[in-house]
PDB file of C-alpha atoms in Angstrom:
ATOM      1  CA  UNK A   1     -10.637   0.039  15.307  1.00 55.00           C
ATOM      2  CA  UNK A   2      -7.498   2.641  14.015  1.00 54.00           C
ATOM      3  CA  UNK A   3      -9.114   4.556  16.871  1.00 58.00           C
ATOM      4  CA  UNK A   4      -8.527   2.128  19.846  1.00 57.00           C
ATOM      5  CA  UNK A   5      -5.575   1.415  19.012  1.00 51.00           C
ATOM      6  CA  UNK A   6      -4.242   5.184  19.192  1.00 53.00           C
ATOM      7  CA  UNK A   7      -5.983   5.169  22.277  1.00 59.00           C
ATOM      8  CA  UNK A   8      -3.809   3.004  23.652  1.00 55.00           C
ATOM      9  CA  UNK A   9      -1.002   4.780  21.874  1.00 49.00           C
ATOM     10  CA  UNK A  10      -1.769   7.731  23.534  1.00 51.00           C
ATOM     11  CA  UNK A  11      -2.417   6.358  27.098  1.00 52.00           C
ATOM     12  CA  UNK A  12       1.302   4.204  26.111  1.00 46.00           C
ATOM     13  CA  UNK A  13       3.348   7.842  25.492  1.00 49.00           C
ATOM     14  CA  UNK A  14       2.651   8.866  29.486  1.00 51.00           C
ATOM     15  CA  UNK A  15       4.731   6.059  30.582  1.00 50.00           C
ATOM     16  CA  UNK A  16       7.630   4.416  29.658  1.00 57.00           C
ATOM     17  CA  UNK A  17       7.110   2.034  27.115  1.00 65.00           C
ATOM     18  CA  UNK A  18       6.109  -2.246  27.598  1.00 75.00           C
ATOM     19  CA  UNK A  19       6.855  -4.314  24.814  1.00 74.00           C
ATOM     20  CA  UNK A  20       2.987  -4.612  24.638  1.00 74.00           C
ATOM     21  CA  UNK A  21       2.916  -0.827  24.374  1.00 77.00           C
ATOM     22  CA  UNK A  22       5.780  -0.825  21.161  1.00 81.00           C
ATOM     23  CA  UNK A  23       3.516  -3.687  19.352  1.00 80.00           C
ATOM     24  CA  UNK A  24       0.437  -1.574  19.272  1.00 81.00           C
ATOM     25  CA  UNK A  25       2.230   1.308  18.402  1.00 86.00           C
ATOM     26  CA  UNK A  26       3.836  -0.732  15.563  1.00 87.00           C
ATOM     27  CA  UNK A  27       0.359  -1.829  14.364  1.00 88.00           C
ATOM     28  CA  UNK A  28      -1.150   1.682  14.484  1.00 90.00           C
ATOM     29  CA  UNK A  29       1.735   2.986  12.457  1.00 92.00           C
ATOM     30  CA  UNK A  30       0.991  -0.524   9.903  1.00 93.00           C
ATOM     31  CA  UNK A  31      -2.924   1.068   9.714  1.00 94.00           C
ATOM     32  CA  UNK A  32      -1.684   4.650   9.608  1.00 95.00           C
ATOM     33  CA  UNK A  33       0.915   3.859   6.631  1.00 96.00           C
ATOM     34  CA  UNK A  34      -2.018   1.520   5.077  1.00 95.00           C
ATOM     35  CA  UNK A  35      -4.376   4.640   4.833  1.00 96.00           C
ATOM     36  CA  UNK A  36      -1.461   6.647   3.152  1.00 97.00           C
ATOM     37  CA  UNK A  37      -1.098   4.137   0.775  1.00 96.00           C
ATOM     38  CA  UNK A  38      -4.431   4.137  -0.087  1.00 96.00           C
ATOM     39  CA  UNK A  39      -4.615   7.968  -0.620  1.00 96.00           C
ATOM     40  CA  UNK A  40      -1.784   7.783  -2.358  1.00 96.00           C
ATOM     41  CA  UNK A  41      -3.048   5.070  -4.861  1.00 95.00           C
ATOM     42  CA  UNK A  42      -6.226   7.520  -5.318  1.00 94.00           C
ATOM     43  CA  UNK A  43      -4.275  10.148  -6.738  1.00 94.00           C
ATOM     44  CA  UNK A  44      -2.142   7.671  -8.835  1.00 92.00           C
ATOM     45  CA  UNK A  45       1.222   8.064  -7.180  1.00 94.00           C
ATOM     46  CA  UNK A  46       2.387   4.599  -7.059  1.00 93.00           C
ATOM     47  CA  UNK A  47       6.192   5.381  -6.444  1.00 95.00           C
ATOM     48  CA  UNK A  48       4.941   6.948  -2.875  1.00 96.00           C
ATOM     49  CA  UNK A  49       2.781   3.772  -2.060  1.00 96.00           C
ATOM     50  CA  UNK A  50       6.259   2.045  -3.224  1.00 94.00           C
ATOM     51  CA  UNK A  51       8.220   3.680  -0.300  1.00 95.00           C
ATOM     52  CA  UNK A  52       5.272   3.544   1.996  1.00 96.00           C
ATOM     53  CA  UNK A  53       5.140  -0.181   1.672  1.00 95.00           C
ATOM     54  CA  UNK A  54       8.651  -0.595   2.013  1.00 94.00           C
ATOM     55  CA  UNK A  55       8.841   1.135   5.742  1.00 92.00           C
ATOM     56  CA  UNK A  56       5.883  -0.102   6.153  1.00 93.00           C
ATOM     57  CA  UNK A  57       6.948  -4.321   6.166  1.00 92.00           C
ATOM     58  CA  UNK A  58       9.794  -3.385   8.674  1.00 88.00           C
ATOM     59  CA  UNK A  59       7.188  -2.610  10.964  1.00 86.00           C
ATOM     60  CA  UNK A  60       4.925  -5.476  10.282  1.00 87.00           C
ATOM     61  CA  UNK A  61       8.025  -8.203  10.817  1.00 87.00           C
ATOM     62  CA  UNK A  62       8.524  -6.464  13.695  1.00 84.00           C
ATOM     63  CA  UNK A  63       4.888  -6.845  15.083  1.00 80.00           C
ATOM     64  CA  UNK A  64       4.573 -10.564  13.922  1.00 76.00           C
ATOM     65  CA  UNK A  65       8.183 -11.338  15.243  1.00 79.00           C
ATOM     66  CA  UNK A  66       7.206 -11.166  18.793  1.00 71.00           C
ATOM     67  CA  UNK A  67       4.997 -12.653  20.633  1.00 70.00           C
ATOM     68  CA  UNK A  68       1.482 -11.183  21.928  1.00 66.00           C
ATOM     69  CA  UNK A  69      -0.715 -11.579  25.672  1.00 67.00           C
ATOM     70  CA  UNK A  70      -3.940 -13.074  25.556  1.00 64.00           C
ATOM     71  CA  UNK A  71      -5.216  -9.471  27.066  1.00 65.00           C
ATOM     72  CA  UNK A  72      -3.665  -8.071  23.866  1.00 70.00           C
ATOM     73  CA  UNK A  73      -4.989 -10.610  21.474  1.00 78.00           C
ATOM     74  CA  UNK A  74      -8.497  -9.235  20.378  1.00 81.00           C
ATOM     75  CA  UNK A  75      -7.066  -5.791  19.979  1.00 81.00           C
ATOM     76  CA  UNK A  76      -4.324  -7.655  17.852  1.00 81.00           C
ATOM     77  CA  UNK A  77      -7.144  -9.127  15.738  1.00 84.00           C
ATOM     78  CA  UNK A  78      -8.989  -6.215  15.124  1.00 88.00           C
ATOM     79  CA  UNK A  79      -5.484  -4.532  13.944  1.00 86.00           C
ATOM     80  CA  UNK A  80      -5.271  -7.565  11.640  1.00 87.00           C
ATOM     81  CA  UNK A  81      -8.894  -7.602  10.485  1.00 93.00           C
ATOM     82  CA  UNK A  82      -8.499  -3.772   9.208  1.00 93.00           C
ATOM     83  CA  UNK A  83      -5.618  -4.361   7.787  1.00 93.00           C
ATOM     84  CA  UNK A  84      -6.235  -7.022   5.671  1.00 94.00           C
ATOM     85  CA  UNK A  85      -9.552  -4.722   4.614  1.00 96.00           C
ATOM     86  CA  UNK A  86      -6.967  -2.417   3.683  1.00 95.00           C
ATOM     87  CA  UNK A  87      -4.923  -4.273   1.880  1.00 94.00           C
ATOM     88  CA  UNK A  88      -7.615  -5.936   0.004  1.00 96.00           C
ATOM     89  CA  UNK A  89      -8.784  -1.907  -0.969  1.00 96.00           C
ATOM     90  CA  UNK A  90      -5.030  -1.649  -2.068  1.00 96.00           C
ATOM     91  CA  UNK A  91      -4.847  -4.521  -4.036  1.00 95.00           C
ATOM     92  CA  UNK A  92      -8.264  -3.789  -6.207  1.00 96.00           C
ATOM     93  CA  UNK A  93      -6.462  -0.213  -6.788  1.00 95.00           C
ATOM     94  CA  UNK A  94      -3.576  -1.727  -7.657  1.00 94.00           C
ATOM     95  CA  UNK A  95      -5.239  -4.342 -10.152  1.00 95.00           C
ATOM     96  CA  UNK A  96      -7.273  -1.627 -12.284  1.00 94.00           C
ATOM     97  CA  UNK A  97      -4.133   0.299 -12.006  1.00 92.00           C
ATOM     98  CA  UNK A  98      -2.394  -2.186 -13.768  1.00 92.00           C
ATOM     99  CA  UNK A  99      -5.338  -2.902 -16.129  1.00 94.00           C
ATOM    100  CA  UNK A 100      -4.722   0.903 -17.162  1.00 91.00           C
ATOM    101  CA  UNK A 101      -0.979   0.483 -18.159  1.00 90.00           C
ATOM    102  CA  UNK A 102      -1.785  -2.864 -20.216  1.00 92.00           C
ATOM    103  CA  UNK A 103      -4.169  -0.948 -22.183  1.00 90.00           C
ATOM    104  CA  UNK A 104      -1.935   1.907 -22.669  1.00 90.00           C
ATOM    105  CA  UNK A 105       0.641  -0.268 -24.104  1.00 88.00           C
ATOM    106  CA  UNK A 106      -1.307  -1.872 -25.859  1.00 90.00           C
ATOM    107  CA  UNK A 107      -2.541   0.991 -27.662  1.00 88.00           C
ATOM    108  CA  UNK A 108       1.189   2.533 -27.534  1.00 85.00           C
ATOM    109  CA  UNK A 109       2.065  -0.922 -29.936  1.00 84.00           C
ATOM    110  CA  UNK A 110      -0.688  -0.652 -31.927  1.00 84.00           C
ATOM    111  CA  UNK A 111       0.217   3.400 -32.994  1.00 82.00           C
ATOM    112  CA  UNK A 112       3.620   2.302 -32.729  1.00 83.00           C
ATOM    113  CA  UNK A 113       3.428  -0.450 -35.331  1.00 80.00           C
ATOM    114  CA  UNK A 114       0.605   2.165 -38.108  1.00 76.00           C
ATOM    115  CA  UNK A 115       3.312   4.477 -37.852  1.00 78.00           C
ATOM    116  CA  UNK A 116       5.982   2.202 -38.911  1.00 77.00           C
ATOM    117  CA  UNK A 117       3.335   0.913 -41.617  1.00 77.00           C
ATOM    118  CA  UNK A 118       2.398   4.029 -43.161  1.00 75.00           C
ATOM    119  CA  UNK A 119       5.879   5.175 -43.039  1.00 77.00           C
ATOM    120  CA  UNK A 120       6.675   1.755 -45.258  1.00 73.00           C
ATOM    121  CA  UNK A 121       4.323   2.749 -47.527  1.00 77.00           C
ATOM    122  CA  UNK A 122       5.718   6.258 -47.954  1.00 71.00           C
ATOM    123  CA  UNK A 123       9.075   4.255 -48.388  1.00 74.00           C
ATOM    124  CA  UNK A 124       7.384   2.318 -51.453  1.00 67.00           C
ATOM    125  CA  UNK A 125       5.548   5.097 -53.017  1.00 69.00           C
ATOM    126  CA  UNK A 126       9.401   7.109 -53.257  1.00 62.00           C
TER     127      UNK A 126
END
């Protein structure tokens, strides 16, 4: 899908550019940024998928701001449909991400609070 769509990217940079032509570009750089994201999430950087997703949601008002041909329309979909597999991918990442810095804090309380208890009973034993 990511692949047809940078076909037409490509075929779109030899002549000027249609609106058409600036809406598929826009939704190839949405897929492109979405990947980024992704690898980014892998490796645990979360303040890059942060500034990815910000650039990336001018681009996506931008594509669902204006309106589409029927010729363009299944292409459109396709875009869509991968996206939303993307963003689905991003979202589980994102979840046991999250799961990972509950549990962290959780255990971060729990030393937090048996070193304020043994240091009490330090206090009392003075």
């Amino acid at each position: 899908m990511l692949a047809a769509v940078q076909e037409q990217v490509v075929s779109d940079q030899e002549q000027p550019l249609s609106d058409q032509a600036r809406q598929c570009r826009r939704l190839a750089n949405v897929l492109t940024l979405t990947k980024q994201m992704l690898v980014h999430a892998d490796k645990g950087e979360w303040e890059n998928v942060t500034e990815l997703e910000l650039e990336r949601r001018d681009d996506l008002s931008t594509c669902f701001a204006e309106s589409t041909s029927i010729a363009d329309s299944v292409l459109i979909a396709e875009a869509i449909a991968a996206l939303l597999h993307l963003n689905e991918e991003l979202m589980a990442k994102l979840k046991t991400a999250r799961e990972v810095v509950m549990a962290q804090g959780i255990e971060y309380s729990r030393n937090l609070s048996a070193v304020g208890n043994y240091k009490a009973i330090e206090i009392d034993r003075s």
